Each structure stands twice: as structure tokens, then as C-alpha cells.
Short mmCIF file of C-alpha atoms in Angstrom, two decimals:
data_model
loop_
_atom_site.label_atom_id
_atom_site.label_comp_id
_atom_site.label_asym_id
_atom_site.label_seq_id
_atom_site.Cartn_x
_atom_site.Cartn_y
_atom_site.Cartn_z
CA MET G 1414 -39.17 25.05 -9.31
CA LEU G 1415 -42.24 25.51 -11.52
CA LEU G 1416 -44.71 28.11 -10.31
CA SER G 1417 -47.17 26.77 -12.88
CA ASP G 1418 -47.49 23.76 -10.56
CA ARG G 1419 -48.49 26.03 -7.67
CA ILE G 1420 -51.71 27.54 -9.06
CA LEU G 1421 -54.47 28.08 -6.49
CA PHE G 1422 -56.91 30.04 -8.68
CA LEU G 1423 -57.08 30.83 -12.39
CA ASP G 1424 -59.62 32.53 -14.64
CA GLY G 1425 -59.60 35.11 -17.43
CA GLU G 1426 -58.52 38.04 -15.26
CA ALA G 1427 -56.94 36.63 -12.10
CA LEU G 1428 -54.26 34.18 -11.06
CA VAL G 1429 -53.32 33.21 -7.50
CA ILE G 1430 -50.13 31.27 -6.87
CA ASP G 1431 -48.73 29.64 -3.76
CA LYS G 1432 -45.52 31.68 -3.62
CA PRO G 1433 -42.60 29.67 -2.23
CA GLU G 1434 -40.69 31.08 0.72
CA GLY G 1435 -37.38 32.58 -0.38
CA LEU G 1436 -38.68 33.92 -3.70
CA PRO G 1437 -38.86 37.74 -3.80
CA VAL G 1438 -41.71 39.39 -5.69
CA ASP G 1439 -39.52 42.24 -6.95
CA PRO G 1440 -36.10 41.67 -8.57
CA PRO G 1441 -33.36 41.97 -5.87
CA ARG G 1442 -30.41 44.28 -6.33
CA ASP G 1443 -28.04 41.33 -6.39
CA GLY G 1444 -29.66 40.04 -9.57
CA SER G 1445 -30.88 36.78 -8.04
CA LEU G 1446 -34.09 35.12 -9.17
CA SER G 1447 -37.47 36.68 -8.42
CA LEU G 1448 -41.09 36.26 -9.44
CA GLU G 1449 -40.28 38.15 -12.65
CA ASN G 1450 -38.18 35.21 -13.87
CA HIS G 1451 -41.28 32.98 -13.72
CA LEU G 1452 -43.90 35.25 -15.29
CA ASP G 1453 -43.52 33.90 -18.80
CA SER G 1454 -44.54 30.44 -17.58
CA LEU G 1455 -47.67 31.95 -15.99
CA ARG G 1456 -49.19 33.43 -19.16
CA PHE G 1457 -51.37 30.35 -19.87
CA GLY G 1458 -52.05 31.34 -23.46
CA PHE G 1459 -52.16 35.11 -22.91
CA LYS G 1460 -49.67 37.40 -24.66
CA ARG G 1461 -49.12 39.56 -21.60
CA TRP G 1462 -47.26 38.56 -18.48
CA PRO G 1463 -49.47 38.69 -15.38
CA LEU G 1464 -48.75 41.49 -12.91
CA ALA G 1465 -48.48 41.12 -9.13
CA VAL G 1466 -51.23 43.11 -7.41
CA HIS G 1467 -49.65 43.18 -3.95
CA ARG G 1468 -46.41 42.14 -2.28
CA LEU G 1469 -45.33 39.36 0.04
CA ASP G 1470 -41.95 39.48 1.78
CA ARG G 1471 -39.27 37.18 0.38
CA ASP G 1472 -39.67 34.74 3.27
CA THR G 1473 -43.47 34.79 3.28
CA SER G 1474 -45.09 31.90 1.43
CA GLY G 1475 -48.66 31.51 0.24
CA CYS G 1476 -51.39 33.33 -1.65
CA LEU G 1477 -50.15 35.94 -4.11
CA LEU G 1478 -52.64 37.54 -6.50
CA LEU G 1479 -51.63 38.44 -10.06
CA ALA G 1480 -53.81 40.23 -12.59
CA ARG G 1481 -53.90 38.97 -16.17
CA ASN G 1482 -54.71 42.35 -17.77
CA PRO G 1483 -54.16 46.02 -16.84
CA LYS G 1484 -57.84 46.79 -16.23
CA ALA G 1485 -58.13 43.94 -13.71
CA HIS G 1486 -54.87 45.04 -12.10
CA GLY G 1487 -56.30 48.49 -11.45
CA ARG G 1488 -59.53 47.09 -10.06
CA PHE G 1489 -57.78 44.63 -7.74
CA THR G 1490 -55.31 47.29 -6.58
CA ARG G 1491 -58.21 49.55 -5.59
CA ALA G 1492 -59.79 46.64 -3.69
CA PHE G 1493 -56.60 46.20 -1.65
CA GLU G 1494 -56.33 49.93 -1.00
CA GLY G 1495 -60.00 50.08 0.03
CA ARG G 1496 -59.61 47.22 2.55
CA GLU G 1497 -62.05 45.11 0.54
CA VAL G 1498 -59.81 42.03 0.42
CA GLU G 1499 -60.08 39.30 3.04
CA LYS G 1500 -56.63 38.05 4.05
CA GLN G 1501 -55.58 35.34 6.49
CA TYR G 1502 -52.03 34.54 7.53
CA LEU G 1503 -50.47 31.85 9.67
CA ALA G 1504 -47.45 32.68 11.82
CA ILE G 1505 -45.36 30.83 14.37
CA LEU G 1506 -44.39 33.05 17.31
CA ALA G 1507 -41.28 32.59 19.43
CA GLY G 1508 -43.44 32.40 22.55
CA VAL G 1509 -47.04 32.04 23.67
CA PRO G 1510 -49.33 35.10 24.04
CA THR G 1511 -51.19 35.52 27.32
CA ASP G 1512 -54.61 35.79 25.67
CA ASP G 1513 -56.20 33.47 23.13
CA ARG G 1514 -57.30 36.17 20.70
CA GLY G 1515 -57.49 39.91 20.25
CA THR G 1516 -56.96 42.94 18.02
CA ILE G 1517 -53.74 44.90 17.62
CA ASP G 1518 -54.15 48.54 16.64
CA LEU G 1519 -50.72 50.15 16.35
CA PRO G 1520 -49.88 52.83 13.75
CA LEU G 1521 -46.62 52.18 11.92
CA GLY G 1522 -43.94 54.39 10.46
CA LYS G 1523 -40.64 53.77 8.72
CA THR G 1524 -37.27 54.53 10.30
CA SER G 1525 -33.78 54.15 8.93
CA THR G 1526 -30.26 54.23 10.34
CA ALA G 1527 -26.91 53.81 8.63
CA GLU G 1528 -25.99 50.95 10.97
CA ALA G 1529 -29.15 48.84 10.93
CA GLY G 1530 -30.84 49.93 7.70
CA TRP G 1531 -34.58 50.53 7.57
CA ARG G 1532 -37.38 48.97 9.57
CA MET G 1533 -40.97 49.68 10.58
CA VAL G 1534 -41.69 50.96 14.09
CA VAL G 1535 -44.74 51.86 16.14
CA ASP G 1536 -45.28 55.57 15.51
CA PRO G 1537 -48.27 57.56 16.83
CA LYS G 1538 -47.96 59.76 13.72
CA GLY G 1539 -47.63 56.74 11.40
CA LYS G 1540 -50.22 55.09 9.21
CA PRO G 1541 -53.07 53.17 10.87
CA SER G 1542 -52.57 49.41 11.00
CA VAL G 1543 -54.97 46.89 12.50
CA SER G 1544 -54.61 43.12 12.84
CA HIS G 1545 -56.97 40.58 14.41
CA TRP G 1546 -55.39 37.41 15.76
CA GLU G 1547 -56.12 34.10 17.46
CA THR G 1548 -53.94 31.33 18.85
CA LEU G 1549 -54.56 28.00 17.08
CA ALA G 1550 -52.03 25.70 18.74
CA VAL G 1551 -49.01 25.60 21.05
CA ALA G 1552 -45.97 23.35 20.64
CA ASN G 1553 -42.48 23.43 22.15
CA GLY G 1554 -42.96 26.85 23.70
CA ARG G 1555 -44.14 28.41 20.44
CA ALA G 1556 -47.61 29.40 19.27
CA LEU G 1557 -49.28 29.00 15.88
CA LEU G 1558 -51.39 32.09 15.22
CA ARG G 1559 -53.87 33.08 12.56
CA PHE G 1560 -53.78 36.78 11.67
CA ARG G 1561 -56.53 38.64 9.84
CA PRO G 1562 -55.04 42.02 8.93
CA GLU G 1563 -57.47 44.83 8.09
CA THR G 1564 -54.70 46.99 6.66
CA GLY G 1565 -51.70 46.06 4.55
CA ARG G 1566 -48.74 48.01 5.87
CA THR G 1567 -45.18 46.93 5.15
CA HIS G 1568 -44.03 44.35 7.76
CA GLN G 1569 -47.33 44.89 9.60
CA LEU G 1570 -47.72 41.41 11.06
CA ARG G 1571 -44.04 41.13 11.92
CA VAL G 1572 -44.12 44.35 13.95
CA HIS G 1573 -47.54 43.63 15.46
CA ALA G 1574 -46.32 40.23 16.68
CA LEU G 1575 -43.35 41.77 18.44
CA GLU G 1576 -44.86 45.03 19.71
CA GLY G 1577 -48.47 43.93 20.17
CA LEU G 1578 -47.97 40.41 21.52
CA GLY G 1579 -44.44 40.58 22.90
CA PHE G 1580 -42.94 37.85 20.72
CA PRO G 1581 -41.37 38.05 17.27
CA ILE G 1582 -42.24 35.63 14.49
CA VAL G 1583 -39.82 32.69 14.51
CA GLY G 1584 -36.91 33.20 12.12
CA ASP G 1585 -37.47 36.94 11.61
CA PRO G 1586 -34.03 38.49 11.02
CA VAL G 1587 -35.17 42.10 11.52
CA TYR G 1588 -37.67 42.01 14.39
CA GLY G 1589 -36.51 38.75 15.95
CA THR G 1590 -33.32 36.72 16.26
CA GLY G 1591 -33.35 34.98 12.89
CA GLY G 1592 -30.00 34.40 11.22
CA ARG G 1593 -29.01 34.48 7.58
CA ARG G 1594 -30.12 30.88 7.00
CA ASP G 1595 -33.45 31.19 8.82
CA ARG G 1596 -36.82 31.82 7.21
CA THR G 1597 -39.49 34.00 8.80
CA MET G 1598 -42.38 31.68 9.69
CA LEU G 1599 -45.16 33.64 7.99
CA HIS G 1600 -47.61 32.15 5.47
CA ALA G 1601 -50.41 33.83 3.49
CA GLU G 1602 -53.02 31.15 4.11
CA ARG G 1603 -56.14 32.50 2.43
CA LEU G 1604 -57.22 35.30 0.09
CA VAL G 1605 -60.73 36.36 -0.92
CA VAL G 1606 -61.39 39.16 -3.42
CA LYS G 1607 -65.01 40.01 -4.15
CA ARG G 1608 -65.97 41.02 -7.69
CA ASP G 1609 -69.05 42.82 -9.00
CA VAL G 1610 -70.36 40.35 -11.56
CA LYS G 1611 -68.04 37.37 -11.44
CA PRO G 1612 -67.82 35.00 -8.48
CA PRO G 1613 -65.24 36.03 -5.88
CA ILE G 1614 -61.62 34.98 -6.12
CA ILE G 1615 -61.11 32.43 -3.34
CA ALA G 1616 -57.73 30.83 -2.78
CA GLU G 1617 -56.15 28.89 0.06
CA ALA G 1618 -52.50 27.82 0.14
CA PRO G 1619 -51.50 24.43 1.58
CA PHE G 1620 -50.03 24.26 5.07
CA PRO G 1621 -46.24 24.66 4.70
CA ASP G 1622 -43.89 21.77 5.42
CA ARG G 1623 -41.63 24.14 7.37
CA PHE G 1624 -44.50 24.77 9.82
CA ALA G 1625 -45.11 21.04 10.20
CA ALA G 1626 -41.38 20.56 10.86
CA LEU G 1627 -41.77 22.70 14.00
CA GLY G 1628 -44.47 20.41 15.38
CA PHE G 1629 -47.69 21.98 14.09
CA GLU G 1630 -50.54 20.41 12.14
CA PRO G 1631 -52.78 22.09 9.53
CA PRO G 1632 -55.46 24.09 11.41
CA GLU G 1633 -59.16 23.78 10.88
CA GLY G 1634 -61.43 26.61 9.81
CA ALA G 1635 -60.33 27.52 6.30
CA ALA G 1636 -62.45 26.65 3.28
CA PRO G 1637 -60.75 24.73 0.47
CA THR G 1638 -59.60 26.48 -2.66
CA ARG G 1639 -62.17 26.75 -5.40
CA GLY G 1640 -61.41 27.87 -8.92
#
């Protein structure tokens, strides 16, 4: 697998790749491959390795932004923290929501038990988390949704799907019924990062084959990648 073949955007300070599902951003404890093992192939003439600005879960595919120098990394990180980044995700739910669209506003906190490990839960004292959503298609008792999260909490969309809409994301092993061989059906479809002087970073990842395998077609409404 060559990540250099999965470039969605590239200029002097930014790089967006279409991260494959199953590839963790951070090195796992078991020593298996992660994004770090591919960074040398993503230098494109620069001496430094690019640095991931944000995180996607291991199973989540799609747009991942990397900064090509430390100054850009700091600037992009502040943009994420300041909710200045436009993000769109596609998800397949294990059911069909009653409404066609809406907003989920559920604060999240982290909990941990010795038996089940850690997970995120709805917690009135937790951090604010807001997601806008719309149903794009229905097939075989499942729904294809587009999420536009305002915040970027850990597992936000996975918890919001279950607790806000009543259905987990298909394949989710923590908040749904996914097994060891399943993949959580979540895809970072589109990413837009505005910049002061330069044109914005705009990237869109292709519709995943694993979504098509469940009977869904690429949705309309996303602009093509430019860059």
C-alpha cells in the first residue's frame, strides 16, 4: 500500500491523504504498522516528515491533514481547536432514523472500567459536542448519513449516532455489535481549511468501496478535490 498514491491535496505547507481504513494514525502498542511507517514516502522532496494535525480512528477512512513544517502544524492545530475547519463525514447506520436531518447536541465524557476498557459516554458535565446530520439514502434497512461535526471530540460521531439517533454505525465494535473482523463504516469525506493569504485547503476523498458493497452509491453535493 502506497500512501503517496492517495494524495488529495499537496502544496508547500499542507498535505491531505485518503487514509485507508485499518491504518492507525498513532503507532499501536502491538508494534503493527501505522501512519508513521509511511511518513518517509510523504516528504516529496522535503527533509522533514510531515506531521498529522488531527486524528482519525483506525477504522475511519478518508481525509487526513498533515502539515509539512512546524509553523503550519501550529496554525492548522489552532484552526481545528477554534472550530474553523469544515468537516464532512459519511456513515452507514445499522437502522434508519425517524427524521431526515437534524442536530445532535450531547456533551461527552470519558469512562473506563476494568472489564470493558474505556469509552465515551453522554455526560452533562462533559465537553460540548455538536453534530449536524442528514440522511442521504436507505438500503437494506440501513441509512447512509452525512455528518457535519462542529466539534471534534473523541468518538463523537460514533456516540452521537447511537445516543442521538438510536442506531450505532455499522461495524462499530465499541458502540455497536461489530466483531473483530468488522470495520466501522465511517469515512472522512471532505475537509476545508481556510488560510489567511493562500487559497483554502480543499480535499474530498473518494467514496469507499466498502460502502458501495453494502448497496450505496456515491452521494451528490460534495465539490471535487482541487489542489
